[in-house]
mmCIF file of C-alpha atoms in Angstrom:
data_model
loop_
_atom_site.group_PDB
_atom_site.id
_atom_site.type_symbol
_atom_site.label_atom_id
_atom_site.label_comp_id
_atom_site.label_asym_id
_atom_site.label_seq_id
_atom_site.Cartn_x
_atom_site.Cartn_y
_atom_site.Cartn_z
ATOM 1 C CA UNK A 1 76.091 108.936 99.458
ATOM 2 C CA UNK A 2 74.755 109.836 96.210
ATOM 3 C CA UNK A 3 76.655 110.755 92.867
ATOM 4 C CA UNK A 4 75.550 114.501 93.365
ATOM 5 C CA UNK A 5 76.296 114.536 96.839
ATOM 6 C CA UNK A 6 73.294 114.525 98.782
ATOM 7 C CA UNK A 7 72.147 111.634 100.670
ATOM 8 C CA UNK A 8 69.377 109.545 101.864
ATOM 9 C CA UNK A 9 68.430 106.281 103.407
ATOM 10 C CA UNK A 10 68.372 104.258 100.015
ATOM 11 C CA UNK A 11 71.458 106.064 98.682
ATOM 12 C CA UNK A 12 74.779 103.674 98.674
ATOM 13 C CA UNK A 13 77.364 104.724 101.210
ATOM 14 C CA UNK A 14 80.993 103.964 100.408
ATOM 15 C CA UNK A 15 84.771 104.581 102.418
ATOM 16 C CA UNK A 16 87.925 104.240 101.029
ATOM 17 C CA UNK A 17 91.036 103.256 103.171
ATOM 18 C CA UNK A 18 93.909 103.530 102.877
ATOM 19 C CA UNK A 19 95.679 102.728 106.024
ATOM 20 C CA UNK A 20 94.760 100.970 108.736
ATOM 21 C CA UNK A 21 91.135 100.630 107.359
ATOM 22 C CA UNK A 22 92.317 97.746 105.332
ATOM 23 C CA UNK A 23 93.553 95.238 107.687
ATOM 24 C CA UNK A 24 90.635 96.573 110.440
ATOM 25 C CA UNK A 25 87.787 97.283 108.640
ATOM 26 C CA UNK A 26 84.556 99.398 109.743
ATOM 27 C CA UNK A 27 81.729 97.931 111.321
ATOM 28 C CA UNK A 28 78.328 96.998 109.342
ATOM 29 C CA UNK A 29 79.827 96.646 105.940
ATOM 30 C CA UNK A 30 78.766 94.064 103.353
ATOM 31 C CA UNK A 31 81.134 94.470 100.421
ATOM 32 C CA UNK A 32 84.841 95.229 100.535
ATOM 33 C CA UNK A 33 86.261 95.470 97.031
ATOM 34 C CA UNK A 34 90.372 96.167 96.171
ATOM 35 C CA UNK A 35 91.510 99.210 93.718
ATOM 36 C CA UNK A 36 92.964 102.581 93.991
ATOM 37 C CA UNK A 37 92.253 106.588 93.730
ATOM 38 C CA UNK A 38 94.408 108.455 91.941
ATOM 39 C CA UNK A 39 95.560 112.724 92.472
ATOM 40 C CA UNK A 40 97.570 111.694 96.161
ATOM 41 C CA UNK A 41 100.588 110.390 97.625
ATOM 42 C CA UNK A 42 100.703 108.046 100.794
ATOM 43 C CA UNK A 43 103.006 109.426 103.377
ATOM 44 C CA UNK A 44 103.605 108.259 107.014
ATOM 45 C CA UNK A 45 103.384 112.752 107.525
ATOM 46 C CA UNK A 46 100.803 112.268 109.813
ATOM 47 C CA UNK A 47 101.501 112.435 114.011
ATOM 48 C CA UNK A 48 98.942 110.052 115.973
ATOM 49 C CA UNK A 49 98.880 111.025 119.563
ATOM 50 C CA UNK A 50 95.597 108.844 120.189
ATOM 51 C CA UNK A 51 96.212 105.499 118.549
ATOM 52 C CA UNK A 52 99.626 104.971 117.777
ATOM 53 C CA UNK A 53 101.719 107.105 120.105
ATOM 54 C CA UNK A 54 100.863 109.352 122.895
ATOM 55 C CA UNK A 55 100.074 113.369 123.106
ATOM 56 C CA UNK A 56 103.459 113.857 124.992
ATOM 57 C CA UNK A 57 105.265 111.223 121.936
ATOM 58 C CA UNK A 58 102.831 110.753 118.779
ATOM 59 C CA UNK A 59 103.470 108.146 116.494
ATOM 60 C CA UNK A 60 103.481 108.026 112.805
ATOM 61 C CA UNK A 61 100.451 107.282 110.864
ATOM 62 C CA UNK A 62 99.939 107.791 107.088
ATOM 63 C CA UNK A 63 97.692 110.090 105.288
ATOM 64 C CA UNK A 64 97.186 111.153 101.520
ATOM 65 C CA UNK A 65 98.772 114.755 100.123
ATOM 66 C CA UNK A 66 97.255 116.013 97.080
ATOM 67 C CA UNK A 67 100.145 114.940 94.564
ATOM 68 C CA UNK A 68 100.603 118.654 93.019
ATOM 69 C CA UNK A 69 101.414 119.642 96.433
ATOM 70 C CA UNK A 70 103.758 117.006 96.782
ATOM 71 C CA UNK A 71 105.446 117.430 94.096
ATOM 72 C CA UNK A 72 106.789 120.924 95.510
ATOM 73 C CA UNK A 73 107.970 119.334 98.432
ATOM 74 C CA UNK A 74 112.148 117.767 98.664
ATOM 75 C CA UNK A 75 111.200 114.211 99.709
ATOM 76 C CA UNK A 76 113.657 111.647 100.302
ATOM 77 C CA UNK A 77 111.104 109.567 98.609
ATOM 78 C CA UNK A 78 110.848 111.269 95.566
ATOM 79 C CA UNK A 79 108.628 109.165 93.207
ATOM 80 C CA UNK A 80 105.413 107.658 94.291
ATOM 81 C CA UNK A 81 103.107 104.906 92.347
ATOM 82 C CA UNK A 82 100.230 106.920 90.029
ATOM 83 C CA UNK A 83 97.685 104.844 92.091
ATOM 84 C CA UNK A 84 97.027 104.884 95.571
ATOM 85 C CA UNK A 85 95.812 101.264 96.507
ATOM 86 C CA UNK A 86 93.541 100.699 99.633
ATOM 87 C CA UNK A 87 90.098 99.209 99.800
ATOM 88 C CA UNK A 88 86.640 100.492 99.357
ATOM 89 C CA UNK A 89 83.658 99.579 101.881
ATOM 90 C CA UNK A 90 79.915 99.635 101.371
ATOM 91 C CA UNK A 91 78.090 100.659 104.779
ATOM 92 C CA UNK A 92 74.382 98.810 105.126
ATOM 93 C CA UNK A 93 72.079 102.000 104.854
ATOM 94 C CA UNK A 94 70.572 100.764 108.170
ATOM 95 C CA UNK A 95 74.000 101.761 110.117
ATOM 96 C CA UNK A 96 75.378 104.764 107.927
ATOM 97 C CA UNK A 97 74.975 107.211 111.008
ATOM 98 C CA UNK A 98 76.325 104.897 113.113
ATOM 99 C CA UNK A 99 79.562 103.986 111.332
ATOM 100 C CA UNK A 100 79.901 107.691 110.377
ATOM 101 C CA UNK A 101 80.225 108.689 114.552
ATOM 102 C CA UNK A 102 82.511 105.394 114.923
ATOM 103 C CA UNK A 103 85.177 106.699 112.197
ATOM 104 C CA UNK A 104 84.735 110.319 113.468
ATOM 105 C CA UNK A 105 85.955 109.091 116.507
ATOM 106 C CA UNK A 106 88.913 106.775 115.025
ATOM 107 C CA UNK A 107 90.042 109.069 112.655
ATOM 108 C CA UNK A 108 89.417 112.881 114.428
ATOM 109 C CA UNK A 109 93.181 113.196 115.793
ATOM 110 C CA UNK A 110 93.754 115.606 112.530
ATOM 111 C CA UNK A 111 91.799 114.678 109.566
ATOM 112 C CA UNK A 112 88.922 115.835 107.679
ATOM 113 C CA UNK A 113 86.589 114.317 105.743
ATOM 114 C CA UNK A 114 86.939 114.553 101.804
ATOM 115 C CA UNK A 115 85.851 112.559 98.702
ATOM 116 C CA UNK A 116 87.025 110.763 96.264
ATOM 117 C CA UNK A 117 86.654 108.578 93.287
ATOM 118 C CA UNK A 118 87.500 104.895 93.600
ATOM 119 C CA UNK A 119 88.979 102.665 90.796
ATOM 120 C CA UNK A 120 87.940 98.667 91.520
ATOM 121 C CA UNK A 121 90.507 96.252 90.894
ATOM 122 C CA UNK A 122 88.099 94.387 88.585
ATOM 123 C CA UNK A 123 87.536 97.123 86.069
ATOM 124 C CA UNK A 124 84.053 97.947 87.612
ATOM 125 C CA UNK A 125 82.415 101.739 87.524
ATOM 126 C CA UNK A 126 83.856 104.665 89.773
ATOM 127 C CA UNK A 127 82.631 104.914 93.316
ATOM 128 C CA UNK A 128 82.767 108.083 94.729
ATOM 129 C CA UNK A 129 83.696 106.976 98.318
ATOM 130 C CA UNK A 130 84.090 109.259 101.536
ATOM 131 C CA UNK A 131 87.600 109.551 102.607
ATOM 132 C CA UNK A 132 89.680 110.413 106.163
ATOM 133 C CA UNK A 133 92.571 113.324 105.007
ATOM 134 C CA UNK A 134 95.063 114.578 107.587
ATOM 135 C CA UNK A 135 95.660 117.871 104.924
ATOM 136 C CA UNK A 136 98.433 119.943 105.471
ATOM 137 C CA UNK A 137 97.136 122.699 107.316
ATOM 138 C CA UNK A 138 96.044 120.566 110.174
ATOM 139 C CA UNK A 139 98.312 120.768 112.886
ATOM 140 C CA UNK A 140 99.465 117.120 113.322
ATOM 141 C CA UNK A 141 101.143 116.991 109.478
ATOM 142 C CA UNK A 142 104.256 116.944 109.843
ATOM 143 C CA UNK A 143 105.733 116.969 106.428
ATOM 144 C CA UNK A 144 108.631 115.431 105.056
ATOM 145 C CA UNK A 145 111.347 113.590 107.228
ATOM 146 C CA UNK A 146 114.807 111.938 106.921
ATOM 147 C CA UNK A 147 113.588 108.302 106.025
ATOM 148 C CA UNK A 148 115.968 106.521 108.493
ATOM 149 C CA UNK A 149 114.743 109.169 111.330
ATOM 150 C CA UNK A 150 111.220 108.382 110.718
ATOM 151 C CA UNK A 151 111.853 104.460 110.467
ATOM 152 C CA UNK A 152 113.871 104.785 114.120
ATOM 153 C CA UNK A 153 110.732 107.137 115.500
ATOM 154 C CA UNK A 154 108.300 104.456 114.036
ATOM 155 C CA UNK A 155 109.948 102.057 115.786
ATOM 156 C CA UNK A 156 110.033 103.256 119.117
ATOM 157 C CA UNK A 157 106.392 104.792 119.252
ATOM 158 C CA UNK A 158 103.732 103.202 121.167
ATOM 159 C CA UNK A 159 100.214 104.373 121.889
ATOM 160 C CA UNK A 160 96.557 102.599 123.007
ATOM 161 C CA UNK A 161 95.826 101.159 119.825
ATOM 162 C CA UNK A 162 99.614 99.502 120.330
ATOM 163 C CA UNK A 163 103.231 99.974 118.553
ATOM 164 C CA UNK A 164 104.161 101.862 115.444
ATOM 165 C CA UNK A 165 105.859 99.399 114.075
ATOM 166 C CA UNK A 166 102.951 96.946 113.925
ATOM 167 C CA UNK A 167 101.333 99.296 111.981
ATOM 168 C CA UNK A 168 103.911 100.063 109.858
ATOM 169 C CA UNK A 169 104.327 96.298 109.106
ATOM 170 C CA UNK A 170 100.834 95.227 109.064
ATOM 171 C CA UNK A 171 100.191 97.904 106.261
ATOM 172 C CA UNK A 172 103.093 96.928 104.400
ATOM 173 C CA UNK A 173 101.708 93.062 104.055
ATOM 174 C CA UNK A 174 97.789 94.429 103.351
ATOM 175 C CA UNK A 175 98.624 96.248 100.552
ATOM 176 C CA UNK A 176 100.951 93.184 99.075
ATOM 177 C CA UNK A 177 97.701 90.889 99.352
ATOM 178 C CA UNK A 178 95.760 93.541 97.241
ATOM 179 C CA UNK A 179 97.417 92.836 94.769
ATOM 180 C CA UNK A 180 100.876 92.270 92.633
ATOM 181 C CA UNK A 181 101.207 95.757 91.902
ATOM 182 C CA UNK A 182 99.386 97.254 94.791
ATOM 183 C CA UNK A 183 102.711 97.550 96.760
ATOM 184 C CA UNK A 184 103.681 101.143 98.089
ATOM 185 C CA UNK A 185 107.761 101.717 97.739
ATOM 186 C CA UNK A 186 107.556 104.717 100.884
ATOM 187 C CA UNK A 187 106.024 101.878 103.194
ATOM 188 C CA UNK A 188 108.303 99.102 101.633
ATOM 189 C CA UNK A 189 111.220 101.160 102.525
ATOM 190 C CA UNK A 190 110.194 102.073 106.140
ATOM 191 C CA UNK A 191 109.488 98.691 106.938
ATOM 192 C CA UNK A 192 112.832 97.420 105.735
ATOM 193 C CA UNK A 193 114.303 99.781 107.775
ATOM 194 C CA UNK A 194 112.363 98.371 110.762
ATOM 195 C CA UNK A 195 113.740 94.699 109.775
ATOM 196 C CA UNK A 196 117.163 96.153 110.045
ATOM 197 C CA UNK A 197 116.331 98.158 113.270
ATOM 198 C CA UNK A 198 115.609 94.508 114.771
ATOM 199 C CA UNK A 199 118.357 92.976 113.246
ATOM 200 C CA UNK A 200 120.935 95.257 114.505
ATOM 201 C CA UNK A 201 118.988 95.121 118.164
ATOM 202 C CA UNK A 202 118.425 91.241 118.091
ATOM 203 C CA UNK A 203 122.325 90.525 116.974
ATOM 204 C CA UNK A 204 123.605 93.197 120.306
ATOM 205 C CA UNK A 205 124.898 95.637 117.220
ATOM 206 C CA UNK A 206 122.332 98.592 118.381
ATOM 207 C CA UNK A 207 121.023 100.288 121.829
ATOM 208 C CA UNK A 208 117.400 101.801 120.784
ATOM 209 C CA UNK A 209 117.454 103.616 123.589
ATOM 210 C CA UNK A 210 120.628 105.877 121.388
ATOM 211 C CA UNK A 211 117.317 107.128 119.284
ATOM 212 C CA UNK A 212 114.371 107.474 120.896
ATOM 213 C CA UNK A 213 111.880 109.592 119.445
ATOM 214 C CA UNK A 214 114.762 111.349 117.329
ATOM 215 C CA UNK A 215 111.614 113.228 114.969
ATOM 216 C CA UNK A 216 110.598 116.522 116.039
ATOM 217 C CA UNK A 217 107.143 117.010 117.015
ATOM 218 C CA UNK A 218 106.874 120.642 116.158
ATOM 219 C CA UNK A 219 104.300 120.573 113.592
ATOM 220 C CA UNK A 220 104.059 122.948 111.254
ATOM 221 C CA UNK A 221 103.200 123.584 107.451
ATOM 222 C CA UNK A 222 106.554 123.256 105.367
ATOM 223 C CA UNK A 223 107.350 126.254 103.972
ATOM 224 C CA UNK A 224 110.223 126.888 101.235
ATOM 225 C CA UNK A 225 112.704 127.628 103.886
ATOM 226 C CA UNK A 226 111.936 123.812 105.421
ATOM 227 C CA UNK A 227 112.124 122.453 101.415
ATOM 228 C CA UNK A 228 115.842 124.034 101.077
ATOM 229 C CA UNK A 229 117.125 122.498 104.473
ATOM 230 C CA UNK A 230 115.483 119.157 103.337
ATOM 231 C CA UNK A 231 117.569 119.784 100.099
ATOM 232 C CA UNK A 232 120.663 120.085 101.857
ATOM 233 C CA UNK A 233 120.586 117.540 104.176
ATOM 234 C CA UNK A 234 120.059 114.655 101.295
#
């Protein structure tokens, strides 16, 4: 993808993840480099009925929300890291097409493809990399949630791809190895909350079954109605 947007053969083709794209890369790559975009906020607001839960129970999968928008929102979380810290992939040109149909296919259950510019870890130029965004006007965002809630819904949800949790957990230790400050305090949080889950279930001190899927799964855009009931119940 070129600076200006177009594209050709010869033109460099990058993708930023941010999720599970950094601990399962896409095919045909041949550099993967560490850094950040900045303008978002990671949140696990985005249902997966296709990977990580089912249509009947979806999961809990992150996405990126413009950080303006954010900011009007009551989250439980209420501060977020100024950079966003995933990794950035160059595609061979040979296989661009091809690795384009693969992630529409792994990433269709709700996002949208968008752009954005990538910050290496090594102080290196901007790349303007292609980027997966479930925004919030797609129907599987599902806004914010009671943090405990979310952590017990996490834990419980299961889909083809396998459980929640693991991805939870396996996001929380990618971004650690990016780097020392790479670390994301909403995913830190969840996945403590998952140790504790355990704990609790390993030591006979908790019956899952008590909270199984305890998230709604009525998705819908929040609206300033939702924000003030957030408000009240933290």
């Amino acid at each position: 993808m070129a600076a200006n947007g177009t594209s050709s053969e010869t033109d460099e083709f990058w993708i930023f993840g941010y999720g599970s794209l950094i601990w399962k890369p896409p095919p045909h790559y041949d550099q993967r480099i560490p850094g950040w975009v900045t303008g978002y906020v990671r949140r696990f607001w985005q249902a997966s009925q296709d990977h990580r839960g089912t249509p009947e129970e979806p999961g809990r999968v992150v996405t990126l929300i413009e950080r303006s928008f954010w900011a009007s929102l009551a989250d439980a979380h209420d501060s977020a890291p100024e950079k966003v810290w995933g990794t950035a992939y160059r595609i061979r040109a040979d296989r661009v097409a091809e690795v384009k149909e693969y992630l529409d296919i792994r990433e269709i259950n709700g996002y949208t493809i968008h752009h954005a510019p990538f910050h290496p870890a090594d102080g290196s130029p901007c790349i303007k990399t292609l980027v997966y965004i479930g925004t919030p006007d797609n129907d599987q965002f599902t806004g914010p949630q009671d943090p405990q809630a979310l952590a017990e819904h996490i834990y419980v949800s299961e889909g083809p791809s396998g459980l929640n949790r693991d991805y939870l957990l396996s996001l929380e230790r990618a971004l650690d190895d990016l780097s020392p400050e790479s670390g994301d305090a909403h995913v830190t949080d969840l996945s403590d909350r998952i140790r504790e889950i355990e704990r609790k279930r390993r030591d006979g001190e908790l019956q899952v079954e008590g909270f199984e899927h305890p998230v709604s799964h009525e998705f819908r855009k929040v609206s300033s109605v939702d924000e003030q009931e957030e408000t009240e119940k933290a």
